[in-house]
Amino acid sequence: MDANGMVPFLNLKAQYEALKDEIGAAVTKTLASGEYVLGSEVSAFEEEFAEYVGARFAIGVNSGTSALHLALLAAGVGPGDEVITVSCTFVATVAAIDYTGARPVFVDVEPETLNMDVTQVEAALTERTKALLPVHLHGHPADLDPILDIARRNNLGVIEDAAQAHGAEYNGRRVGGIGDLGCFSFYPGKNLGACGEAGMVVTNTERYAHAIRKLRDWGQERKYHHVLKGFNYRMEGLQGAILRVKLRHLERWTQARRQHAVTYQNCLDGSAARTPVEAAYARHVYHVYAVRTPKRDALQETLRAAGVHTGIHYPIPVHLQKAYGDLGYGPGDLPVTENAAQELLSLPMFPELQTEQVEAVCRAVRQGLYDA
Ligand SMILES: Cc1ncc(COP(=O)(O)O)c(C=O)c1O
């Protein structure tokens, strides 16, 4: 409960309070250095994050969306190409494909993990298919081995959308560095969040890293020598400095999230709410802890009245969004995705949450579903 007896959905201020001195020192140092765009703090963060993920290269950018855009460009995706992805995601995944001029092609998701249903990918391949873009939704890794296998057999790139999955593992390896390119968001509410906007591309392929380094900075090889048509997608020095501080706490935070998930699981066991699964191959990092119920809207209302703040990720799948109507999809095309959009309810989940708060949320969920 907070001071008003409410359980917030997220509490960024609590994280800041706990790290105030460390963040303050990093900010002061960066302000004094004059390195406000890229610079030594960003370089150091890139090295530390690459090591954390287990990838050879990491390139800091100004958002997760920019990371996806540049990863797709580096993989050679452009007008006339198709990229197979999911609609059960945040809109940015699809927007980034659209930015390149390529066409997003959707497959449905698995009902349990809500990630790319690999059994549908082969039927979606055409001679225009250039890349596969799985999303590690909510922090649960997509089933990467069969995806990589299809990609290898068909000469396609694999770009991981790991925006929600810092530290998630697939068969013991951290996601992001498993495909050809991996993209992270450091939007403030993410498991590793900046105090503003930031993102990162990771890769083990040197030529991709070189291309992305240029593309994020106006396509420059040297100052004012533009060898590629690039972008202003650079990471700010302050964000690099703050993210370096926070990276040191990420594993502890992930463990706290996983502990809260255990508490939720135990307290909701036997209730009408379906709790999220963790596949045998996976280490879930619970960026979002979403339960499922056909009575989602009524439950959200009851929880709100009980002082429990919840979220819906996401109420309208991308293929049914007005902005992407030109792709030609309609209701019924992706039934698992559409059903998830109606049933998912995200419960409070952040490291600083107290066990008693999780237990109180579970009591309210049980009561809400009983009454509904
Ligand atoms: C799955 C997914 N992809 C991409 C993004 C885009 O990241 P950003 O908001 O940093 O641009 C986000 C987060 O916002 C996301 O959740």
Tab-separated table of C-alpha atoms and ligand atoms in Angstrom:
chain	number	residue	atom	x	y	z
A	1	MET	CA	0.000	0.000	0.000
A	2	ASP	CA	1.198	3.545	-0.546
A	3	ALA	CA	0.359	6.388	1.854
A	4	ASN	CA	-3.245	6.366	0.583
A	5	GLY	CA	-3.689	2.605	0.940
A	6	MET	CA	-3.327	2.096	-2.829
A	7	VAL	CA	-1.129	-0.436	-4.605
A	8	PRO	CA	0.439	1.386	-7.565
A	9	PHE	CA	1.054	-0.366	-10.873
A	10	LEU	CA	4.608	0.936	-11.021
A	11	ASN	CA	6.676	3.155	-8.737
A	12	LEU	CA	9.578	4.854	-10.473
A	13	LYS	CA	10.074	7.290	-7.623
A	14	ALA	CA	10.818	4.456	-5.180
A	15	GLN	CA	13.635	3.250	-7.434
A	16	TYR	CA	15.045	6.747	-7.715
A	17	GLU	CA	14.904	7.292	-3.933
A	18	ALA	CA	16.901	4.104	-3.348
A	19	LEU	CA	19.621	5.131	-5.814
A	20	LYS	CA	19.516	8.894	-5.336
A	21	ASP	CA	23.143	9.312	-4.277
A	22	GLU	CA	24.603	7.037	-6.954
A	23	ILE	CA	22.513	8.628	-9.703
A	24	GLY	CA	23.229	12.126	-8.416
A	25	ALA	CA	26.986	11.514	-8.537
A	26	ALA	CA	26.791	10.085	-12.080
A	27	VAL	CA	24.684	13.005	-13.306
A	28	THR	CA	26.961	15.616	-11.722
A	29	LYS	CA	30.027	13.973	-13.240
A	30	THR	CA	28.469	13.905	-16.698
A	31	LEU	CA	27.249	17.494	-16.497
A	32	ALA	CA	30.755	18.598	-15.533
A	33	SER	CA	32.310	16.561	-18.369
A	34	GLY	CA	30.406	18.377	-21.133
A	35	GLU	CA	29.798	15.005	-22.859
A	36	TYR	CA	26.075	15.388	-23.379
A	37	VAL	CA	25.593	13.339	-26.540
A	38	LEU	CA	27.326	9.922	-26.821
A	39	GLY	CA	30.745	10.281	-25.076
A	40	SER	CA	32.619	8.167	-22.571
A	41	GLU	CA	29.677	7.248	-20.306
A	42	VAL	CA	27.709	5.932	-23.288
A	43	SER	CA	30.759	3.985	-24.531
A	44	ALA	CA	31.311	2.484	-21.092
A	45	PHE	CA	27.630	1.554	-20.823
A	46	GLU	CA	27.768	-0.074	-24.266
A	47	GLU	CA	30.684	-2.230	-23.153
A	48	GLU	CA	29.064	-3.174	-19.867
A	49	PHE	CA	25.707	-3.948	-21.470
A	50	ALA	CA	27.326	-6.055	-24.222
A	51	GLU	CA	29.058	-8.051	-21.509
A	52	TYR	CA	25.818	-8.388	-19.549
A	53	VAL	CA	23.939	-9.718	-22.576
A	54	GLY	CA	26.858	-11.844	-23.766
A	55	ALA	CA	27.102	-10.164	-27.181
A	56	ARG	CA	30.231	-8.810	-28.867
A	57	PHE	CA	28.857	-5.361	-29.712
A	58	ALA	CA	26.319	-2.956	-28.243
A	59	ILE	CA	25.354	0.350	-29.842
A	60	GLY	CA	23.479	2.925	-27.755
A	61	VAL	CA	20.611	4.803	-29.387
A	62	ASN	CA	17.838	7.169	-28.317
A	63	SER	CA	14.978	4.628	-28.017
A	64	GLY	CA	13.996	1.011	-28.450
A	65	THR	CA	12.092	2.005	-31.566
A	66	SER	CA	15.254	3.492	-33.106
A	67	ALA	CA	17.108	0.306	-32.140
A	68	LEU	CA	14.582	-1.776	-34.090
A	69	HIS	CA	14.648	0.581	-37.057
A	70	LEU	CA	18.444	0.487	-37.328
A	71	ALA	CA	18.655	-3.264	-36.732
A	72	LEU	CA	16.235	-3.834	-39.612
A	73	LEU	CA	18.200	-1.486	-41.885
A	74	ALA	CA	21.478	-3.182	-40.970
A	75	ALA	CA	19.912	-6.546	-41.833
A	76	GLY	CA	19.192	-5.139	-45.280
A	77	VAL	CA	15.416	-4.771	-44.874
A	78	GLY	CA	13.875	-2.194	-47.190
A	79	PRO	CA	11.028	-1.406	-49.586
A	80	GLY	CA	9.481	-4.479	-51.201
A	81	ASP	CA	10.603	-6.813	-48.415
A	82	GLU	CA	8.419	-8.599	-45.894
A	83	VAL	CA	9.211	-9.124	-42.224
A	84	ILE	CA	7.331	-11.789	-40.285
A	85	THR	CA	6.394	-10.689	-36.785
A	86	VAL	CA	3.539	-10.735	-34.268
A	87	SER	CA	0.611	-8.422	-33.675
A	88	CYS	CA	0.541	-9.236	-29.946
A	89	THR	CA	3.103	-6.541	-29.123
A	90	PHE	CA	3.578	-2.833	-28.556
A	91	VAL	CA	3.018	-0.862	-31.757
A	92	ALA	CA	6.721	0.066	-32.043
A	93	THR	CA	7.671	-3.417	-33.284
A	94	VAL	CA	5.458	-2.950	-36.321
A	95	ALA	CA	6.155	0.752	-36.763
A	96	ALA	CA	9.884	0.056	-37.083
A	97	ILE	CA	9.247	-2.393	-39.945
A	98	ASP	CA	7.014	0.177	-41.601
A	99	TYR	CA	9.732	2.872	-41.296
A	100	THR	CA	12.011	0.782	-43.532
A	101	GLY	CA	9.373	0.605	-46.273
A	102	ALA	CA	9.002	-3.164	-45.771
A	103	ARG	CA	5.680	-4.864	-45.079
A	104	PRO	CA	4.929	-6.396	-41.670
A	105	VAL	CA	3.413	-9.893	-42.013
A	106	PHE	CA	1.740	-11.276	-38.905
A	107	VAL	CA	1.611	-14.766	-37.509
A	108	ASP	CA	-0.407	-15.622	-34.412
A	109	VAL	CA	1.103	-16.324	-30.990
A	110	GLU	CA	1.178	-19.399	-28.774
A	111	PRO	CA	-1.695	-19.351	-26.276
A	112	GLU	CA	0.556	-19.978	-23.269
A	113	THR	CA	3.662	-17.835	-23.790
A	114	LEU	CA	1.969	-15.270	-26.080
A	115	ASN	CA	5.057	-15.333	-28.270
A	116	MET	CA	5.486	-16.058	-32.003
A	117	ASP	CA	3.831	-19.357	-32.919
A	118	VAL	CA	6.701	-20.948	-34.779
A	119	THR	CA	4.444	-23.527	-36.415
A	120	GLN	CA	2.843	-20.732	-38.461
A	121	VAL	CA	6.022	-19.129	-39.761
A	122	GLU	CA	6.766	-21.399	-42.698
A	123	ALA	CA	3.306	-20.901	-44.202
A	124	ALA	CA	3.854	-17.122	-44.031
A	125	LEU	CA	7.148	-17.182	-45.972
A	126	THR	CA	7.201	-15.719	-49.486
A	127	GLU	CA	10.066	-14.890	-51.797
A	128	ARG	CA	9.926	-11.357	-50.390
A	129	THR	CA	10.497	-12.449	-46.785
A	130	LYS	CA	13.736	-10.906	-45.542
A	131	ALA	CA	13.672	-11.294	-41.768
A	132	LEU	CA	11.871	-12.719	-38.754
A	133	LEU	CA	11.149	-10.420	-35.823
A	134	PRO	CA	10.063	-12.321	-32.689
A	135	VAL	CA	9.149	-10.350	-29.549
A	136	HIS	CA	10.006	-11.559	-26.042
A	137	LEU	CA	6.642	-10.385	-24.747
A	138	HIS	CA	6.304	-9.391	-21.083
A	139	GLY	CA	9.874	-10.628	-20.511
A	140	HIS	CA	9.286	-14.254	-21.555
A	141	PRO	CA	11.631	-15.360	-24.357
A	142	ALA	CA	10.214	-16.503	-27.677
A	143	ASP	CA	11.147	-20.049	-28.723
A	144	LEU	CA	14.282	-19.012	-30.615
A	145	ASP	CA	15.842	-22.310	-31.765
A	146	PRO	CA	13.114	-23.265	-34.257
A	147	ILE	CA	12.941	-19.624	-35.402
A	148	LEU	CA	16.699	-19.589	-36.042
A	149	ASP	CA	16.410	-22.911	-37.821
A	150	ILE	CA	13.768	-21.599	-40.243
A	151	ALA	CA	15.843	-18.454	-40.767
A	152	ARG	CA	19.001	-20.439	-41.560
A	153	ARG	CA	17.213	-22.683	-44.035
A	154	ASN	CA	15.661	-19.710	-45.819
A	155	ASN	CA	18.522	-17.229	-45.595
A	156	LEU	CA	16.639	-14.756	-43.384
A	157	GLY	CA	17.800	-12.397	-40.650
A	158	VAL	CA	16.513	-12.778	-37.087
A	159	ILE	CA	15.976	-9.609	-35.089
A	160	GLU	CA	14.946	-10.066	-31.470
A	161	ASP	CA	12.656	-7.458	-29.954
A	162	ALA	CA	14.008	-7.700	-26.415
A	163	ALA	CA	12.562	-4.319	-25.361
A	164	GLN	CA	10.783	-6.010	-22.429
A	165	ALA	CA	13.315	-8.739	-21.711
A	166	HIS	CA	16.562	-7.468	-20.141
A	167	GLY	CA	18.204	-10.502	-18.541
A	168	ALA	CA	15.629	-13.040	-19.786
A	169	GLU	CA	17.238	-16.350	-20.759
A	170	TYR	CA	16.620	-18.895	-23.475
A	171	ASN	CA	18.185	-22.250	-22.606
A	172	GLY	CA	20.573	-20.501	-20.234
A	173	ARG	CA	21.638	-17.717	-22.644
A	174	ARG	CA	20.549	-14.123	-22.250
A	175	VAL	CA	18.253	-12.977	-25.033
A	176	GLY	CA	19.266	-10.241	-27.457
A	177	GLY	CA	22.553	-11.772	-28.556
A	178	ILE	CA	21.047	-15.045	-29.809
A	179	GLY	CA	19.590	-13.823	-33.117
A	180	ASP	CA	21.508	-11.702	-35.633
A	181	LEU	CA	20.546	-8.491	-33.866
A	182	GLY	CA	18.762	-7.761	-30.586
A	183	CYS	CA	16.963	-4.570	-29.602
A	184	PHE	CA	16.379	-3.194	-26.115
A	185	SER	CA	14.355	-0.269	-24.804
A	186	PHE	CA	15.351	1.691	-21.712
A	187	TYR	CA	12.075	3.588	-21.508
A	188	PRO	CA	11.681	4.563	-17.815
A	189	GLY	CA	9.236	1.802	-16.863
A	190	LYS	CA	11.303	-0.982	-18.419
A	191	ASN	CA	13.205	-3.487	-16.232
A	192	LEU	CA	16.293	-1.358	-16.921
A	193	GLY	CA	14.971	2.158	-17.418
A	194	ALA	CA	16.621	5.488	-18.182
A	195	CYS	CA	15.502	8.850	-16.805
A	196	GLY	CA	14.198	9.658	-20.264
A	197	GLU	CA	14.371	7.826	-23.593
A	198	ALA	CA	17.110	5.378	-24.612
A	199	GLY	CA	17.666	2.073	-26.396
A	200	MET	CA	20.361	-0.357	-27.542
A	201	VAL	CA	21.142	-2.709	-30.407
A	202	VAL	CA	23.337	-5.725	-29.637
A	203	THR	CA	24.934	-8.032	-32.189
A	204	ASN	CA	27.806	-10.449	-32.654
A	205	THR	CA	28.348	-9.363	-36.258
A	206	GLU	CA	30.957	-6.667	-36.715
A	207	ARG	CA	29.628	-5.277	-39.997
A	208	TYR	CA	26.175	-4.768	-38.465
A	209	ALA	CA	27.743	-2.962	-35.504
A	210	HIS	CA	29.742	-0.683	-37.831
A	211	ALA	CA	26.690	0.129	-39.943
A	212	ILE	CA	24.533	0.915	-36.890
A	213	ARG	CA	27.222	3.126	-35.336
A	214	LYS	CA	27.163	5.224	-38.495
A	215	LEU	CA	23.400	5.148	-39.017
A	216	ARG	CA	22.642	6.436	-35.497
A	217	ASP	CA	24.928	9.431	-36.075
A	218	TRP	CA	23.919	10.860	-39.444
A	219	GLY	CA	25.694	8.137	-41.404
A	220	GLN	CA	29.006	9.770	-40.577
A	221	GLU	CA	32.289	7.909	-40.915
A	222	ARG	CA	34.139	10.987	-39.708
A	223	LYS	CA	32.651	14.334	-38.775
A	224	TYR	CA	30.780	15.730	-41.805
A	225	HIS	CA	31.705	12.736	-43.994
A	226	HIS	CA	28.314	11.082	-44.585
A	227	VAL	CA	28.726	7.684	-46.194
A	228	LEU	CA	25.177	6.517	-45.403
A	229	LYS	CA	21.828	8.305	-45.181
A	230	GLY	CA	21.628	8.274	-41.407
A	231	PHE	CA	19.574	9.544	-38.487
A	232	ASN	CA	19.912	11.517	-35.281
A	233	TYR	CA	19.392	8.474	-33.038
A	234	ARG	CA	22.279	9.032	-30.597
A	235	MET	CA	22.081	8.121	-26.911
A	236	GLU	CA	22.502	11.045	-24.512
A	237	GLY	CA	25.478	11.081	-22.147
A	238	LEU	CA	23.256	11.518	-19.077
A	239	GLN	CA	21.205	8.449	-19.965
A	240	GLY	CA	24.361	6.378	-20.465
A	241	ALA	CA	25.687	7.479	-17.064
A	242	ILE	CA	22.384	6.740	-15.286
A	243	LEU	CA	21.956	3.380	-17.022
A	244	ARG	CA	25.477	2.348	-15.945
A	245	VAL	CA	24.447	2.911	-12.327
A	246	LYS	CA	21.178	1.021	-12.761
A	247	LEU	CA	22.730	-1.913	-14.636
A	248	ARG	CA	24.612	-2.780	-11.444
A	249	HIS	CA	21.242	-3.368	-9.729
A	250	LEU	CA	19.447	-5.152	-12.550
A	251	GLU	CA	20.010	-8.729	-11.412
A	252	ARG	CA	18.806	-7.951	-7.894
A	253	TRP	CA	15.707	-6.284	-9.342
A	254	THR	CA	15.063	-9.250	-11.634
A	255	GLN	CA	15.274	-11.614	-8.682
A	256	ALA	CA	12.771	-9.461	-6.797
A	257	ARG	CA	10.389	-9.556	-9.790
A	258	ARG	CA	10.747	-13.335	-9.988
A	259	GLN	CA	10.062	-13.627	-6.268
A	260	HIS	CA	6.892	-11.538	-6.636
A	261	ALA	CA	5.833	-13.836	-9.492
A	262	VAL	CA	6.212	-16.834	-7.165
A	263	THR	CA	4.075	-15.103	-4.538
A	264	TYR	CA	1.422	-14.237	-7.139
A	265	GLN	CA	1.471	-17.804	-8.451
A	266	ASN	CA	1.096	-19.307	-4.974
A	267	CYS	CA	-1.619	-16.905	-3.845
A	268	LEU	CA	-3.645	-17.163	-7.069
A	269	ASP	CA	-3.309	-20.923	-7.379
A	270	GLY	CA	-6.772	-22.463	-7.760
A	271	SER	CA	-8.419	-19.077	-8.489
A	272	ALA	CA	-10.231	-18.295	-11.743
A	273	ALA	CA	-7.312	-16.115	-12.903
A	274	ARG	CA	-4.894	-17.867	-15.280
A	275	THR	CA	-1.356	-16.987	-14.248
A	276	PRO	CA	1.538	-16.654	-16.719
A	277	VAL	CA	3.641	-19.692	-17.581
A	278	GLU	CA	7.418	-20.050	-17.731
A	279	ALA	CA	8.440	-22.494	-20.465
A	280	ALA	CA	11.060	-25.148	-19.626
A	281	TYR	CA	13.609	-23.303	-21.790
A	282	ALA	CA	12.919	-19.899	-20.229
A	283	ARG	CA	13.972	-17.532	-17.530
A	284	HIS	CA	11.074	-15.058	-17.429
A	285	VAL	CA	11.943	-11.563	-16.148
A	286	TYR	CA	8.326	-10.458	-15.606
A	287	HIS	CA	8.480	-7.000	-17.102
A	288	VAL	CA	4.698	-7.432	-17.101
A	289	TYR	CA	2.826	-9.862	-14.855
A	290	ALA	CA	-0.432	-10.462	-16.720
A	291	VAL	CA	-3.189	-12.817	-15.617
A	292	ARG	CA	-6.011	-13.918	-17.906
A	293	THR	CA	-9.744	-13.979	-17.350
A	294	PRO	CA	-12.777	-13.563	-19.603
A	295	LYS	CA	-14.060	-11.175	-16.902
A	296	ARG	CA	-11.082	-8.858	-17.384
A	297	ASP	CA	-12.915	-5.539	-17.620
A	298	ALA	CA	-15.116	-6.208	-14.581
A	299	LEU	CA	-12.072	-7.364	-12.608
A	300	GLN	CA	-10.116	-4.246	-13.510
A	301	GLU	CA	-12.992	-2.094	-12.293
A	302	THR	CA	-13.291	-3.967	-8.980
A	303	LEU	CA	-9.552	-3.763	-8.425
A	304	ARG	CA	-9.587	-0.041	-9.130
A	305	ALA	CA	-12.311	0.391	-6.501
A	306	ALA	CA	-10.184	-1.669	-4.088
A	307	GLY	CA	-7.195	0.636	-4.698
A	308	VAL	CA	-5.211	-1.745	-6.914
A	309	HIS	CA	-3.872	-0.144	-10.105
A	310	THR	CA	-3.621	-2.428	-13.127
A	311	GLY	CA	-2.773	-2.106	-16.829
A	312	ILE	CA	-3.807	-3.685	-20.129
A	313	HIS	CA	-0.984	-4.729	-22.461
A	314	TYR	CA	-2.461	-4.296	-25.035
A	315	PRO	CA	-6.206	-3.679	-25.521
A	316	ILE	CA	-6.125	-3.586	-29.338
A	317	PRO	CA	-3.666	-5.799	-31.239
A	318	VAL	CA	-1.616	-3.955	-33.836
A	319	HIS	CA	-3.312	-5.637	-36.815
A	320	LEU	CA	-6.645	-4.137	-35.700
A	321	GLN	CA	-5.289	-0.638	-35.081
A	322	LYS	CA	-6.673	2.032	-37.396
A	323	ALA	CA	-3.193	3.237	-38.306
A	324	TYR	CA	-2.287	-0.183	-39.740
A	325	GLY	CA	-5.574	-0.788	-41.547
A	326	ASP	CA	-3.659	-0.523	-44.827
A	327	LEU	CA	-2.040	-3.895	-44.080
A	328	GLY	CA	-5.419	-5.475	-44.808
A	329	TYR	CA	-5.966	-7.537	-41.661
A	330	GLY	CA	-9.321	-7.784	-39.909
A	331	PRO	CA	-11.033	-9.322	-36.883
A	332	GLY	CA	-10.665	-13.096	-36.742
A	333	ASP	CA	-7.336	-13.187	-38.611
A	334	LEU	CA	-5.263	-13.803	-35.463
A	335	PRO	CA	-7.642	-15.423	-32.959
A	336	VAL	CA	-5.148	-16.194	-30.185
A	337	THR	CA	-3.833	-12.628	-30.263
A	338	GLU	CA	-7.342	-11.169	-30.332
A	339	ASN	CA	-8.476	-13.320	-27.424
A	340	ALA	CA	-5.416	-12.333	-25.369
A	341	ALA	CA	-6.190	-8.647	-25.988
A	342	GLN	CA	-9.593	-9.175	-24.393
A	343	GLU	CA	-8.455	-11.257	-21.435
A	344	LEU	CA	-5.079	-10.004	-20.244
A	345	LEU	CA	-4.842	-7.883	-17.121
A	346	SER	CA	-1.439	-6.717	-15.893
A	347	LEU	CA	-1.089	-6.660	-12.105
A	348	PRO	CA	1.317	-4.429	-10.173
A	349	MET	CA	4.898	-5.603	-10.769
A	350	PHE	CA	8.062	-3.736	-9.859
A	351	PRO	CA	11.039	-4.713	-7.694
A	352	GLU	CA	10.190	-2.420	-4.768
A	353	LEU	CA	6.731	-3.974	-4.352
A	354	GLN	CA	6.281	-5.528	-0.894
A	355	THR	CA	5.200	-9.153	-0.428
A	356	GLU	CA	2.225	-7.954	1.635
A	357	GLN	CA	1.172	-5.783	-1.296
A	358	VAL	CA	1.297	-8.760	-3.671
A	359	GLU	CA	-0.769	-10.762	-1.197
A	360	ALA	CA	-3.290	-7.913	-0.905
A	361	VAL	CA	-3.573	-7.743	-4.720
A	362	CYS	CA	-4.218	-11.509	-4.827
A	363	ARG	CA	-6.957	-11.244	-2.204
A	364	ALA	CA	-8.577	-8.463	-4.238
A	365	VAL	CA	-8.311	-10.548	-7.446
A	366	ARG	CA	-9.901	-13.584	-5.798
A	367	GLN	CA	-12.676	-11.465	-4.326
A	368	GLY	CA	-13.156	-9.611	-7.636
A	369	LEU	CA	-13.465	-12.816	-9.638
A	370	TYR	CA	-15.779	-14.312	-7.040
A	371	ASP	CA	-18.063	-11.257	-7.263
A	372	ALA	CA	-17.863	-10.852	-11.023
B	1	LIG	C1	7.928	-4.842	-27.354
B	1	LIG	C2	8.408	-3.429	-27.497
B	1	LIG	N1	9.077	-3.084	-28.615
B	1	LIG	C3	9.560	-1.847	-28.797
B	1	LIG	C4	9.387	-0.858	-27.848
B	1	LIG	C5	9.863	0.518	-28.149
B	1	LIG	O1	10.757	1.025	-27.224
B	1	LIG	P1	10.838	2.608	-26.968
B	1	LIG	O2	9.617	3.020	-26.239
B	1	LIG	O3	12.084	2.745	-26.150
B	1	LIG	O4	10.960	3.267	-28.292
B	1	LIG	C6	8.718	-1.175	-26.655
B	1	LIG	C7	8.538	-0.226	-25.541
B	1	LIG	O5	8.083	0.815	-25.509
B	1	LIG	C8	8.201	-2.484	-26.490
B	1	LIG	O6	7.525	-2.818	-25.385
